[in-house]
Structures are given as C-alpha cells and as structure tokens.
Amino acid sequence: MKYFVKKFIALIITLLVISLLTFTAFSVIPGDAAISKLGVEASPEAIAKLQAEYGLDKPLPVRYANWLGDALHGDFGQSYRYDRMTVAQLLGSRLPVTILLAVMSFIIIVVIAVPLGMLSARFSGKWLDVLINQVTQITMAIPSFFLGIILTYIFGLVLKVFKTGGFVSMEQDLGACIRYLILPAVAVSLPKIAMVVKYLRNSVLSEIDKDYVRTAYSKGNSESQVLYGHVLRNALIPVITFVAMVVAEILAGSLVIEQVFSIPGMGRLLITSISTRDYPVVQAAVLYITSVVVVINFLVDVLYQLADPRVRTA
Amino acid sequence: MRRFLSKIPWNYNLLIGGIITGVILLFTVIGQFWTPYSITNMNSMLKNKAPSIMHIMGTDNFGRDVFSRIMNGCGTTFFVAICTVLIGCLCGIIIGALTGYFGGLLDEVIMRVNDVMLSFPSVLLVLIFISFLGKGKYKIIWALGVMFIPSFARIVRSEVIRYKNQEFVKSAQVMGAGSFRIIFIHILPNTAVSMLTAAAIGFNNAVLAEASMSYLGLGVQPPEPSLGRMLSEAQAYIFTAPWYAISPGIVIVLIILGFSMISEGLREMGTK
C-alpha cells in the first residue's frame, strides 16, 4: 500500500510540474490574449482594459493559480481563432476521433504482435525467426507517415477500395468512420508491431530455460500448452511496462498520421493551432497529451506491481 | 584506413548497415557541392515526368529533378541529426558523469526529470517543444538536442556507477587523481561502445523526428529541400506522380535502416 501512495504522490507532483512548465512556457511568449484579440494597432487603454478583464494584469503566480483552477474544471478559455468556441468544446469534438484511432491501432498491435512474437521465440534461430526478425527490422525503419502515403496509393489507386479525404464523423456513421480509420490505424501500428514482437521474443526466450518450464514439460504438457499456458503469462510481465511506451508511441503516431489522412483529430488541431498561434488551444492540447502519457505510465506501473509483487520489495 | 577498418570486429548487421549509410553519406556529401541539376530552378516543361535516364527519380510538380533535391536535402537531414546528437551527447555526458559519480539530491531530481522525459516518444516531445518555440530548422535542432540529453545522461550515469567502485578507479584515487580526472580520463573511455550504440539510436530518432516535423510543415522551411517536406508536397500528386513521394520516402527508410543496423551490430559487438 505504501508503494502505491508513494507512486500516487509522485504522479501528482509530476502533473503539477508539467502544468507549471506549460503555463510558464506560454506566458513568456510575447503577445497575449488581449493583444491578439484587438490587434497590434489598438490603443493601450483598450488593451489594458481587456487585460484586466482577462485577469492578465495580475502577477504570474496568481494567474497560474487561476488558470489551473479553471483547467481543473475543464475550462481552458477561449480559442483565438474560432471565435465562438471555447477550447474545451474544440478539444471535446476532436478527442474522440484520436482516441478511437489509438484504440484501433492498439488492438491491431496486440492481435498481430503477440502471436508473431511467440512464433519467433518458439522457432528461435530457425528460418521463420530469421524471416520475422528481418521483416520487423525493415518495418521499424518505415516512418508511419510514409507508410500512410504508400497505403493510400495502394488501396486508393491500385485496389480502389479507399477514398482519401472521405472521412465520415462518428455521429454520422460509426461503421463508416471505423472503416475509414482502418488504414490510418495500420499505418500507425505497423512500426510498433515490430517493436513489440522483438521485445516479446526476447522476454519469452529469457523465460524458456527456467525450472518451472521443465517441470511443466515433465508433467506431460504439449509445447503449445507450456508456451501459452505457462511461459506467456510470465513473459508478458516485462511487456506490460513496455506497453506504456507503446501507447505513448501510438499517440504520437496518430497525431502525425491524422495529417496524412486528413482526419479531424487532436493532431490536426494541435498542428493548425501551432501554425496559427492559437495559444490557448495549443496550451490545452499540450497539457492534455502530456497528462495522458504520464497517467498511463502511472497506471502501467501500478498494474505491474499487481502482476508481479516481487517488484514491490525491490 | 585499411588497418583501421580491419581492426573492427565486423558482423553482418554492422557491415550491411555501414554500406547503406556509407553510400548515402557519399551522395549527400557530393550533393552539397554538386548536383546533376539545379535544386531550385523550376521548369514547366518538365512537370511530373516519370523516372528516366535523364532524371533517375523523375521530376516534381515544378519540374525540378527529384534526385538532385534528395542529394541536397539529405544534407539538411544529416546536419540536423548530427547537431542534435552532439548537443544530447555532450550535455548528457557531463550531467550523467557528474550525477553518477557524486550522487546526492541533485542526482535524484535529475533522474526523476529524466524518467518523465523518457516516457515521451521523441516525435511527441519535439511537437511539444515546437509548440512554444515556434517552427524552423534551428528550433528543431534545439528541441531534439535537449530531448536527447536524458537518454544519454542515463546511460553514462549507469556506466559511471558501475565503474566507480572498481579496482582501477580506486587505485587512481590512491595515486591522488582528482575527481574530474577519474571521471573523464579513467571512467569515460570505457563507456565508448554503449555511447556509440546510443548515438546511433539517437541519430535514428533525430532523422525520424526531423522528417516528421518537416512533413507537418513545422521543421525545415522551403525553398531549402528536406526529405519530409518533399513527402508532404508530393502527397498531393501521389496518384499522378507516385515516384515523387516514393523516392524521398525510401531514402528516409534507408537512412533509418542503416543506422538501426549499425546500432544492432555495435550491440552485438559489445556483448561478445
């Protein structure tokens, strides 16, 4: 229990530090909400008035406290560019798409990578293992956005089963939305499949010489019974920590891939907001993404302790 | 040179990776001084021409030779990657060596910061840095460089901790060597192989991150050619001029493949 409390306190501190860094980073950028709203030619009095209205005339620590308090209530202020939308509304409309894309990528990775990793370990040193090893090494080198472009070319022009730019929103038709997201999800997951296969293979191979495996064999279990019933469960434990990294990688991959397939998700919002200097949106998006990564890392740590109590004492 | 090359214990990965990287590097270096065609002159007569003997990778939507632009653009990619690895390596070595050798509260704090930073993929972290630094080539270099410090620092730190209680360090202490002499003269040379491996991986991440950022329009700005930028321009013409997108893409893949094979090879070399 003490372990979890310690981890939880560390999580809170990390989140606070991240929010502080995000806030300061965007506060030192020249130009603030009032100036960008009124334009550079506006009279100093008008700017001062609006600054007072926004609370921008207060000292930094006070502003940070106000901002954090609002953020905790889900209020990130107004977007500079979309006049009628609050940042929270913008994020809320974009987030589900990115989450769906990430979940689909994650499923693809697990479904393909786990069996491949097991096969590779089972036939280690044989031609199948060598083949898998070579293929994964090459797929790891392909950037996901290039893969996305190639996929649109193959499925769009050669096979004619995919229409670029034909994104259908989730509210309109969930099935069509998922169908559209399959190619992007493949593009995101392929390089990561390679990572997981490699990691799982090494993890299985380090388990396979242990005593309990020999015992399981001597009790008359078949090879696949031993591999999937005994070894996989232990081999997956180190893979759990690796999953946090994979999830973060998926998130990064989907941010980029949204641009390739013109999917209106967080990534596109973030990138257009960076280009148009829509700082409240950028600030909120950065805070969101970083928090997600940190929280997932925390959850995975906790899960890891539950799966393998030995770590807690170490 | 031949003597030096024969001293390296070659293995399959190191050899193939070395050849791929060597060939690309050769073309890149030539491309900085001479290219078959001008990289900026546009020619409307030659728009989107398929690969031929004259233009081995075809031409782009402005009639520029794709091969020439790739030769030159690789230079930008390598420049960004080398600078970032240098920044990350130098700062990482200093931070890692000092925290590893002296330990204490500072060590604890820096390692916590490292832990958090390491949990972010490089593309994501660069995107975050760019969001408050603004876009551009040199900003990408700073963002990536700072981002690589933790991974290098961590490697150096663990190696320093491993060596600092060994006999040769103790005997150096007895001889009266100062802390800095022990760290930089006695301990650091032992970390060369693991640092090289880390540098190769870092190089890979830098190439990937730079290409991604330039693809998103946040990295290298036109008219300077860059592989990622070319890919994003080419995407609009993927159905009429697929070679324009495929050529820079394959070059990116080869650069990354080459370095990942080298790092794999170095690792094998280290474990033997």
Coordinates of C-alpha atoms in Angstrom, one line a residue:
Chain A
M1 CA 0.0 0.0 0.0
K2 CA 2.8 2.4 0.9
Y3 CA 4.3 1.8 -2.5
F4 CA 1.0 2.9 -4.2
V5 CA 0.7 6.0 -2.1
K6 CA 4.3 7.0 -2.9
K7 CA 3.7 6.4 -6.6
F8 CA 0.5 8.4 -6.4
I9 CA 2.1 11.4 -4.8
A10 CA 4.9 11.3 -7.4
L11 CA 2.2 11.3 -10.1
I12 CA 0.5 14.4 -8.6
I13 CA 3.8 16.2 -8.3
T14 CA 4.7 15.4 -11.9
L15 CA 1.4 16.6 -13.2
L16 CA 1.8 19.9 -11.2
V17 CA 5.3 20.4 -12.6
I18 CA 4.0 19.7 -16.1
S19 CA 1.2 22.2 -15.7
L20 CA 3.6 24.8 -14.3
L21 CA 6.0 24.3 -17.2
T22 CA 3.2 24.5 -19.8
F23 CA 1.9 27.7 -18.2
T24 CA 5.2 29.4 -17.9
A25 CA 6.3 28.4 -21.4
F26 CA 3.2 30.0 -22.9
S27 CA 3.4 33.1 -20.6
V28 CA 6.8 34.1 -21.8
I29 CA 5.8 34.1 -25.4
P30 CA 5.4 37.8 -26.5
G31 CA 1.8 38.9 -27.1
D32 CA -1.2 37.8 -25.0
A33 CA -4.9 37.2 -25.5
A34 CA -5.8 40.9 -25.3
I35 CA -3.3 42.0 -27.9
S36 CA -4.2 39.1 -30.3
K37 CA -7.9 39.9 -29.9
L38 CA -7.7 43.6 -30.5
G39 CA -4.7 43.7 -33.0
V40 CA -1.4 45.5 -32.6
E41 CA -2.8 48.9 -33.5
A42 CA -5.3 49.0 -30.7
S43 CA -5.0 51.8 -28.1
P44 CA -3.0 51.0 -24.9
E45 CA -6.1 51.8 -22.8
A46 CA -8.3 49.4 -24.6
I47 CA -5.7 46.7 -24.3
A48 CA -5.2 47.4 -20.6
K49 CA -9.0 47.2 -20.1
L50 CA -9.3 43.9 -21.8
Q51 CA -6.2 42.6 -20.0
A52 CA -7.8 43.5 -16.7
E53 CA -11.0 41.7 -17.8
Y54 CA -9.0 38.5 -18.7
G55 CA -7.0 38.9 -15.4
L56 CA -3.8 39.3 -17.3
D57 CA -2.7 42.3 -15.2
K58 CA -2.2 40.1 -12.1
P59 CA 1.2 38.7 -11.2
L60 CA 2.2 35.4 -12.7
P61 CA 1.7 33.1 -9.6
V62 CA -1.9 34.4 -9.2
R63 CA -2.6 33.8 -12.9
Y64 CA -1.2 30.3 -12.7
A65 CA -3.4 29.5 -9.8
N66 CA -6.5 30.9 -11.6
W67 CA -5.6 29.1 -14.8
L68 CA -5.0 25.8 -13.0
G69 CA -8.3 26.1 -11.1
D70 CA -10.2 26.8 -14.3
A71 CA -8.4 24.0 -16.1
L72 CA -9.3 21.5 -13.4
H73 CA -12.9 22.4 -14.0
G74 CA -12.4 21.8 -17.7
D75 CA -12.3 25.5 -18.6
F76 CA -9.3 26.3 -20.9
G77 CA -10.6 29.7 -22.0
Q78 CA -11.4 30.9 -25.5
S79 CA -9.8 30.0 -28.7
Y80 CA -8.2 33.0 -30.5
R81 CA -9.1 31.7 -34.0
Y82 CA -12.5 30.1 -33.6
D83 CA -14.5 33.0 -32.2
R84 CA -17.5 31.2 -30.9
M85 CA -15.8 28.1 -29.5
T86 CA -14.2 27.5 -26.1
V87 CA -11.1 25.5 -26.1
A88 CA -12.9 22.8 -24.2
Q89 CA -15.5 22.5 -26.9
L90 CA -12.8 22.3 -29.6
L91 CA -10.9 19.6 -27.7
G92 CA -14.1 17.7 -26.9
S93 CA -15.1 17.5 -30.6
R94 CA -11.6 16.3 -31.7
L95 CA -10.6 14.0 -28.9
P96 CA -13.0 11.0 -29.6
V97 CA -11.5 10.6 -33.1
T98 CA -8.0 10.4 -31.9
I99 CA -9.0 8.0 -29.1
L100 CA -10.8 5.7 -31.5
L101 CA -7.8 5.7 -33.8
A102 CA -5.4 5.0 -30.9
V103 CA -7.6 2.1 -29.6
M104 CA -7.9 0.6 -33.1
S105 CA -4.1 0.8 -33.5
F106 CA -3.6 -0.8 -30.1
I107 CA -5.9 -3.7 -30.9
I108 CA -4.1 -4.3 -34.2
I109 CA -0.8 -4.3 -32.5
V110 CA -1.8 -6.8 -29.8
V111 CA -3.6 -9.1 -32.2
I112 CA -0.7 -9.3 -34.6
A113 CA 2.4 -8.8 -32.4
V114 CA 1.7 -11.4 -29.6
P115 CA 1.3 -14.4 -31.9
L116 CA 4.3 -13.3 -34.1
G117 CA 6.5 -12.8 -31.0
M118 CA 5.6 -16.2 -29.7
L119 CA 6.3 -17.9 -33.1
S120 CA 9.6 -16.1 -33.3
A121 CA 10.6 -17.3 -29.9
R122 CA 9.4 -20.8 -30.5
F123 CA 11.4 -21.2 -33.7
S124 CA 14.3 -19.1 -32.5
G125 CA 17.3 -19.5 -34.7
K126 CA 15.2 -21.2 -37.4
W127 CA 14.4 -19.7 -40.8
L128 CA 10.9 -18.4 -39.6
D129 CA 12.6 -16.5 -36.7
V130 CA 15.2 -15.1 -39.0
L131 CA 12.5 -14.0 -41.5
I132 CA 10.4 -12.4 -38.8
N133 CA 13.5 -10.7 -37.5
Q134 CA 14.4 -9.2 -40.9
V135 CA 10.9 -8.1 -41.7
T136 CA 10.4 -6.4 -38.3
Q137 CA 13.8 -4.6 -38.7
I138 CA 12.7 -3.2 -42.0
T139 CA 9.2 -2.2 -40.9
M140 CA 10.7 -0.5 -37.8
A141 CA 12.6 1.8 -40.2
I142 CA 9.5 3.0 -42.1
P143 CA 8.1 6.3 -40.8
S144 CA 4.4 6.0 -40.2
F145 CA 3.5 9.0 -42.4
F146 CA 5.4 7.5 -45.4
L147 CA 3.6 4.2 -44.8
G148 CA 0.3 6.1 -44.8
I149 CA 1.1 7.7 -48.1
I150 CA 2.0 4.3 -49.6
L151 CA -1.2 2.7 -48.2
T152 CA -3.3 5.5 -49.8
Y153 CA -1.5 4.9 -53.1
I154 CA -2.0 1.1 -53.0
F155 CA -5.6 1.0 -51.6
G156 CA -6.7 4.2 -53.3
L157 CA -5.3 3.9 -56.8
V158 CA -4.4 0.2 -57.4
L159 CA -7.2 -1.5 -55.4
K160 CA -9.7 1.4 -55.5
V161 CA -11.2 0.4 -52.1
F162 CA -10.3 3.6 -50.2
K163 CA -11.1 7.2 -50.8
T164 CA -8.7 9.8 -49.3
G165 CA -10.3 12.7 -47.6
G166 CA -13.6 10.8 -47.3
F167 CA -13.7 11.0 -43.6
V168 CA -17.1 10.4 -42.0
S169 CA -17.6 11.7 -38.5
M170 CA -18.6 9.3 -35.7
E171 CA -22.0 10.9 -35.1
Q172 CA -22.9 10.4 -38.8
D173 CA -22.0 6.8 -39.2
L174 CA -19.8 4.9 -36.7
G175 CA -19.3 2.0 -39.1
A176 CA -18.1 4.1 -42.0
C177 CA -15.9 6.1 -39.6
I178 CA -14.2 2.9 -38.3
R179 CA -13.8 1.7 -41.9
Y180 CA -12.1 4.9 -42.8
L181 CA -9.8 4.7 -39.8
I182 CA -8.5 1.1 -40.6
L183 CA -5.8 2.2 -43.0
P184 CA -4.5 5.0 -40.7
A185 CA -4.6 2.5 -37.8
V186 CA -2.5 0.1 -39.8
A187 CA 0.0 2.8 -40.7
V188 CA 0.3 3.8 -37.0
S189 CA 0.7 0.2 -35.8
L190 CA 3.0 -1.5 -38.2
P191 CA 6.3 0.1 -37.0
K192 CA 5.2 -0.6 -33.4
I193 CA 4.3 -4.2 -34.1
A194 CA 7.9 -4.7 -34.9
M195 CA 8.9 -3.3 -31.6
V196 CA 6.6 -5.4 -29.6
V197 CA 7.5 -8.6 -31.5
K198 CA 11.2 -8.1 -30.8
Y199 CA 10.6 -7.3 -27.1
L200 CA 8.2 -10.2 -26.5
R201 CA 10.6 -12.6 -28.3
N202 CA 13.5 -11.7 -26.0
S203 CA 11.2 -11.8 -23.0
V204 CA 10.0 -15.4 -23.8
L205 CA 13.5 -16.6 -24.6
S206 CA 14.7 -15.4 -21.2
E207 CA 11.9 -17.3 -19.5
I208 CA 12.1 -20.5 -21.5
D209 CA 15.2 -22.0 -19.7
K210 CA 13.7 -21.7 -16.2
D211 CA 12.9 -24.6 -14.0
Y212 CA 9.1 -24.2 -14.0
V213 CA 9.1 -24.7 -17.8
R214 CA 11.0 -28.0 -17.4
T215 CA 8.5 -29.0 -14.7
A216 CA 5.6 -28.2 -16.9
Y217 CA 7.0 -30.3 -19.7
S218 CA 7.7 -33.2 -17.4
K219 CA 4.1 -33.2 -16.3
G220 CA 3.2 -34.1 -19.9
N221 CA 2.1 -30.8 -21.3
S222 CA 2.5 -30.2 -25.0
E223 CA 4.7 -27.5 -26.3
S224 CA 1.9 -25.0 -27.1
Q225 CA 0.3 -25.7 -23.7
V226 CA 3.5 -24.8 -22.0
L227 CA 4.2 -21.8 -24.1
Y228 CA 0.7 -20.3 -23.9
G229 CA -0.3 -21.6 -20.5
H230 CA 2.9 -21.0 -18.6
V231 CA 5.5 -19.1 -20.4
L232 CA 3.4 -16.4 -22.0
R233 CA 2.0 -15.3 -18.6
N234 CA 5.4 -14.7 -17.2
A235 CA 6.9 -13.3 -20.4
L236 CA 4.1 -10.7 -20.6
I237 CA 5.1 -9.2 -17.2
P238 CA 8.0 -7.2 -18.6
V239 CA 6.0 -6.4 -21.7
I240 CA 3.5 -4.6 -19.5
T241 CA 5.9 -1.8 -18.8
F242 CA 6.7 -1.7 -22.4
V243 CA 3.0 -1.2 -23.2
A244 CA 3.1 2.3 -21.7
M245 CA 5.8 3.3 -24.1
V246 CA 3.8 1.7 -27.0
V247 CA 0.7 3.7 -26.0
A248 CA 2.7 6.9 -26.0
E249 CA 4.2 6.0 -29.4
I250 CA 0.7 5.3 -30.7
L251 CA -0.5 8.7 -29.5
A252 CA 2.5 10.4 -31.2
G253 CA 2.0 8.3 -34.4
S254 CA -1.7 9.1 -34.6
L255 CA -1.0 12.8 -34.2
V256 CA 1.1 12.7 -37.3
I257 CA -1.0 10.3 -39.3
E258 CA -4.1 12.4 -38.9
Q259 CA -2.3 14.9 -41.2
V260 CA -1.7 12.2 -43.8
F261 CA -5.3 11.0 -44.0
S262 CA -6.8 14.4 -43.1
I263 CA -8.6 13.1 -40.0
P264 CA -10.0 15.9 -37.9
G265 CA -8.5 14.8 -34.6
M266 CA -6.2 16.2 -31.9
G267 CA -3.2 16.1 -34.0
R268 CA -4.6 18.3 -36.8
L269 CA -6.0 20.7 -34.2
L270 CA -2.6 20.9 -32.5
I271 CA -0.7 21.4 -35.7
T272 CA -3.0 24.0 -37.2
S273 CA -3.1 25.8 -33.8
I274 CA 0.7 25.9 -33.7
S275 CA 0.8 27.4 -37.2
T276 CA -1.9 30.0 -36.5
R277 CA -0.5 30.8 -33.0
D278 CA -3.8 29.9 -31.3
Y279 CA -2.0 29.5 -28.0
P280 CA -4.9 28.7 -25.6
V281 CA -5.7 25.7 -27.8
V282 CA -2.0 24.6 -28.0
Q283 CA -1.6 25.0 -24.3
A284 CA -4.6 22.9 -23.5
A285 CA -3.7 20.3 -26.1
V286 CA -0.1 20.0 -24.8
L287 CA -1.4 19.8 -21.2
Y288 CA -3.8 17.1 -22.2
I289 CA -1.4 14.9 -24.2
T290 CA 1.3 15.1 -21.6
S291 CA -1.1 14.3 -18.8
V292 CA -2.4 11.3 -20.7
V293 CA 1.1 9.9 -21.2
V294 CA 2.1 10.5 -17.5
V295 CA -1.2 9.0 -16.2
I296 CA -0.8 5.9 -18.4
N297 CA 2.7 5.4 -17.2
F298 CA 1.4 5.6 -13.6
L299 CA -1.4 3.0 -14.3
V300 CA 1.1 0.7 -16.0
D301 CA 3.4 0.9 -13.0
V302 CA 0.5 0.0 -10.7
L303 CA -0.6 -2.8 -13.0
Y304 CA 3.0 -4.1 -13.0
Q305 CA 3.1 -4.3 -9.2
L306 CA -0.2 -6.2 -9.1
A307 CA 1.0 -8.6 -11.8
D308 CA 4.4 -9.2 -10.2
P309 CA 4.5 -8.5 -6.4
R310 CA 8.2 -9.2 -6.3
V311 CA 8.9 -5.7 -7.7
R312 CA 7.4 -4.0 -4.7
T313 CA 10.0 -5.3 -2.3
A314 CA 12.9 -4.4 -4.7
Chain B
M1 CA 42.4 3.5 -43.2
R2 CA 42.6 -0.2 -44.2
R3 CA 44.3 -1.0 -41.0
F4 CA 41.6 0.8 -39.0
L5 CA 38.8 -1.0 -40.9
S6 CA 40.4 -4.4 -40.4
K7 CA 40.6 -3.8 -36.7
I8 CA 36.8 -3.6 -36.3
P9 CA 35.2 -7.0 -35.5
W10 CA 32.7 -6.9 -38.3
N11 CA 29.4 -8.7 -38.2
Y12 CA 26.5 -8.9 -40.6
N13 CA 24.5 -6.0 -39.3
L14 CA 27.4 -3.7 -38.9
L15 CA 28.6 -4.5 -42.4
I16 CA 25.3 -4.0 -44.3
G17 CA 24.3 -1.0 -42.2
G18 CA 27.8 0.5 -42.8
I19 CA 27.5 0.0 -46.5
I20 CA 24.0 1.5 -46.7
T21 CA 25.0 4.5 -44.6
G22 CA 28.3 4.9 -46.4
V23 CA 26.7 5.1 -49.9
I24 CA 24.0 7.6 -48.7
L25 CA 26.6 9.7 -47.0
L26 CA 28.8 9.7 -50.1
F27 CA 25.9 11.0 -52.3
T28 CA 24.9 13.5 -49.6
V29 CA 28.4 15.0 -49.4
I30 CA 28.6 15.3 -53.2
G31 CA 25.1 16.8 -53.2
Q32 CA 26.3 19.7 -51.0
F33 CA 28.8 20.8 -53.7
W34 CA 27.4 19.5 -57.0
T35 CA 24.1 18.1 -58.1
P36 CA 23.1 16.8 -61.6
Y37 CA 20.5 19.6 -62.0
S38 CA 19.7 22.8 -60.1
I39 CA 17.7 22.2 -57.0
T40 CA 15.7 25.5 -57.2
N41 CA 15.3 26.3 -60.9
M42 CA 11.8 25.5 -62.0
N43 CA 10.9 24.2 -65.5
S44 CA 7.3 24.0 -66.5
M45 CA 8.2 21.8 -69.5
L46 CA 9.4 19.0 -67.2
K47 CA 6.5 18.9 -64.7
N48 CA 5.9 15.5 -63.1
K49 CA 8.0 13.5 -65.5
A50 CA 8.3 9.8 -64.8
P51 CA 11.8 8.4 -63.9
S52 CA 14.1 8.2 -67.0
I53 CA 17.8 8.1 -67.8
M54 CA 17.9 11.9 -67.6
H55 CA 16.1 12.1 -64.3
I56 CA 16.5 8.8 -62.5
M57 CA 13.9 9.6 -59.8
G58 CA 11.7 11.7 -62.1
T59 CA 10.8 15.3 -61.6
D60 CA 8.4 17.1 -59.2
N61 CA 5.4 19.4 -59.7
F62 CA 7.7 22.4 -60.5
G63 CA 9.8 20.4 -63.0
R64 CA 12.8 20.1 -60.5
D65 CA 14.9 16.9 -60.6
V66 CA 13.9 14.8 -57.6
F67 CA 17.3 13.0 -57.3
S68 CA 19.2 16.3 -57.1
R69 CA 16.9 17.6 -54.4
I70 CA 17.2 14.4 -52.4
M71 CA 21.0 14.5 -52.6
N72 CA 21.0 18.1 -51.3
G73 CA 18.1 17.5 -48.8
C74 CA 19.9 14.6 -47.1
G75 CA 22.5 17.2 -46.1
T76 CA 19.9 19.1 -44.1
T77 CA 18.7 15.8 -42.5
F78 CA 22.2 14.8 -41.5
F79 CA 23.0 18.3 -40.3
V80 CA 20.0 18.3 -38.0
A81 CA 20.7 14.8 -36.8
I82 CA 24.4 15.4 -36.1
C83 CA 23.8 18.6 -34.3
T84 CA 21.2 17.1 -32.1
V85 CA 23.2 14.1 -31.2
L86 CA 26.2 16.3 -30.4
I87 CA 24.1 18.5 -28.1
G88 CA 22.5 15.5 -26.5
C89 CA 25.8 13.6 -26.1
L90 CA 27.9 16.5 -24.7
C91 CA 25.3 17.6 -22.2
G92 CA 24.3 14.0 -21.4
I93 CA 27.9 13.0 -20.7
I94 CA 28.5 15.9 -18.4
I95 CA 25.2 15.5 -16.5
G96 CA 25.4 11.7 -16.4
A97 CA 29.0 11.6 -15.3
L98 CA 28.6 14.2 -12.5
T99 CA 25.4 12.8 -11.1
G100 CA 26.6 9.2 -11.4
Y101 CA 29.9 9.9 -9.6
F102 CA 28.7 12.3 -6.9
G103 CA 25.1 11.1 -6.4
G104 CA 23.0 13.0 -3.8
L105 CA 19.8 15.1 -4.0
L106 CA 20.6 16.6 -7.4
D107 CA 21.1 13.1 -8.9
E108 CA 17.6 12.1 -7.5
V109 CA 15.9 15.2 -9.0
I110 CA 17.6 14.9 -12.4
M111 CA 16.8 11.3 -12.7
R112 CA 13.1 11.9 -11.9
V113 CA 13.0 14.6 -14.6
N114 CA 14.7 12.1 -17.0
D115 CA 12.1 9.4 -16.1
V116 CA 9.3 11.7 -17.1
M117 CA 11.0 12.9 -20.3
L118 CA 11.9 9.3 -21.3
S119 CA 8.2 8.3 -21.2
F120 CA 7.5 10.6 -24.1
P121 CA 8.2 9.5 -27.7
S122 CA 10.6 11.8 -29.5
V123 CA 8.1 13.0 -32.1
L124 CA 5.6 13.9 -29.4
L125 CA 8.2 15.7 -27.3
V126 CA 9.5 17.7 -30.3
L127 CA 6.0 18.7 -31.2
I128 CA 5.5 20.0 -27.6
F129 CA 8.8 21.9 -27.7
I130 CA 7.9 23.3 -31.2
S131 CA 4.5 24.4 -29.9
F132 CA 6.2 27.1 -27.7
L133 CA 9.5 27.6 -29.5
G134 CA 7.8 28.1 -32.9
K135 CA 8.8 26.4 -36.1
G136 CA 12.1 26.3 -38.0
K137 CA 15.2 24.2 -38.6
Y138 CA 17.3 25.6 -35.7
K139 CA 14.4 25.3 -33.3
I140 CA 14.0 21.6 -34.3
I141 CA 17.7 21.2 -33.5
W142 CA 17.4 22.7 -30.0
A143 CA 14.2 20.8 -29.3
L144 CA 15.7 17.5 -30.3
G145 CA 19.0 18.1 -28.7
V146 CA 17.5 19.0 -25.3
M147 CA 15.3 16.0 -25.7
F148 CA 18.1 13.5 -26.1
I149 CA 20.0 14.7 -23.0
P150 CA 18.1 12.3 -20.6
S151 CA 18.8 9.2 -22.6
F152 CA 22.5 9.8 -22.9
A153 CA 22.7 11.1 -19.3
R154 CA 21.1 7.9 -18.1
I155 CA 23.5 5.6 -20.0
V156 CA 26.6 7.5 -18.8
R157 CA 25.3 7.6 -15.3
S158 CA 24.7 3.9 -15.0
E159 CA 28.1 3.1 -16.6
V160 CA 29.8 5.5 -14.2
I161 CA 28.1 3.9 -11.2
R162 CA 29.2 0.5 -12.5
Y163 CA 32.8 1.5 -12.7
K164 CA 33.3 3.9 -9.8
N165 CA 33.9 1.2 -7.2
Q166 CA 36.2 -0.9 -9.4
E167 CA 39.9 -1.5 -8.6
F168 CA 41.3 0.7 -11.3
V169 CA 39.3 3.7 -10.1
K170 CA 40.4 3.0 -6.5
S171 CA 44.0 2.8 -7.5
A172 CA 43.7 6.0 -9.4
Q173 CA 42.2 7.6 -6.2
V174 CA 45.1 6.3 -4.2
M175 CA 47.5 7.8 -6.7
G176 CA 45.9 11.1 -5.9
A177 CA 43.9 11.7 -9.1
G178 CA 41.2 14.3 -8.8
S179 CA 37.5 13.5 -9.3
F180 CA 37.4 15.1 -12.7
R181 CA 40.5 13.3 -13.9
I182 CA 39.0 10.0 -12.7
I183 CA 35.6 10.6 -14.4
F184 CA 36.9 11.9 -17.7
I185 CA 40.2 10.1 -18.2
H186 CA 39.7 6.8 -16.3
I187 CA 35.9 6.0 -16.5
L188 CA 34.5 7.6 -19.6
P189 CA 36.7 5.8 -22.2
N190 CA 35.1 2.5 -21.0
T191 CA 31.7 3.7 -22.0
A192 CA 32.6 4.3 -25.7
V193 CA 30.7 1.2 -27.1
S194 CA 27.5 1.9 -25.3
M195 CA 27.7 5.6 -26.1
L196 CA 28.1 4.8 -29.8
T197 CA 25.1 2.5 -29.8
A198 CA 23.1 5.1 -28.1
A199 CA 24.3 7.7 -30.6
A200 CA 23.2 5.5 -33.5
I201 CA 19.7 5.1 -31.9
G202 CA 19.6 8.8 -31.2
F203 CA 20.6 9.6 -34.8
N204 CA 17.7 7.4 -35.9
N205 CA 15.2 9.2 -33.7
A206 CA 16.5 12.5 -34.9
V207 CA 16.1 11.6 -38.6
L208 CA 12.6 10.4 -37.9
A209 CA 11.6 13.4 -35.9
E210 CA 13.0 15.9 -38.3
A211 CA 11.3 14.2 -41.2
S212 CA 8.0 14.1 -39.3
M213 CA 8.2 17.8 -38.3
S214 CA 9.2 18.9 -41.8
Y215 CA 6.4 16.8 -43.2
L216 CA 4.0 18.6 -40.9
G217 CA 5.4 21.9 -42.1
L218 CA 7.0 22.8 -38.7
G219 CA 10.6 21.9 -39.5
V220 CA 12.8 22.9 -42.4
Q221 CA 11.2 25.7 -44.4
P222 CA 11.1 26.0 -48.2
P223 CA 12.9 26.6 -50.6
E224 CA 15.5 24.5 -48.7
P225 CA 14.9 20.9 -49.7
S226 CA 14.2 18.4 -47.0
L227 CA 13.0 14.8 -47.3
G228 CA 10.0 15.3 -45.0
R229 CA 8.9 18.5 -46.8
M230 CA 9.2 16.8 -50.2
L231 CA 7.0 14.0 -49.0
S232 CA 4.3 16.4 -47.9
E233 CA 4.5 18.3 -51.2
A234 CA 4.5 15.0 -53.1
Q235 CA 1.4 13.7 -51.3
A236 CA -0.9 15.9 -53.4
Y237 CA 0.5 14.3 -56.6
I238 CA 0.6 10.7 -55.3
F239 CA -1.8 9.5 -58.0
T240 CA -0.2 11.3 -60.9
A241 CA 3.4 11.2 -59.9
P242 CA 4.0 8.5 -57.3
W243 CA 7.8 8.4 -57.8
Y244 CA 8.0 11.9 -56.3
A245 CA 6.6 10.6 -52.9
I246 CA 8.2 7.2 -53.0
S247 CA 11.8 8.3 -53.7
P248 CA 12.4 10.6 -50.7
G249 CA 10.4 8.1 -48.5
I250 CA 12.7 5.2 -49.5
V251 CA 15.7 7.3 -48.8
I252 CA 14.4 8.1 -45.3
V253 CA 13.8 4.4 -44.7
L254 CA 17.3 3.5 -45.9
I255 CA 18.9 6.1 -43.6
I256 CA 17.0 4.8 -40.6
L257 CA 17.6 1.2 -41.5
G258 CA 21.3 1.8 -42.0
F259 CA 21.7 3.3 -38.6
S260 CA 19.5 0.8 -36.8
M261 CA 21.6 -2.0 -38.3
I262 CA 24.8 -0.2 -37.2
S263 CA 23.4 0.1 -33.6
E264 CA 22.3 -3.5 -33.6
G265 CA 25.8 -4.5 -34.9
L266 CA 27.5 -2.4 -32.2
R267 CA 25.4 -4.0 -29.5
E268 CA 26.3 -7.5 -30.8
M269 CA 29.9 -6.4 -30.8
G270 CA 29.6 -5.2 -27.2
T271 CA 28.0 -8.4 -25.8
K272 CA 30.7 -10.6 -27.4

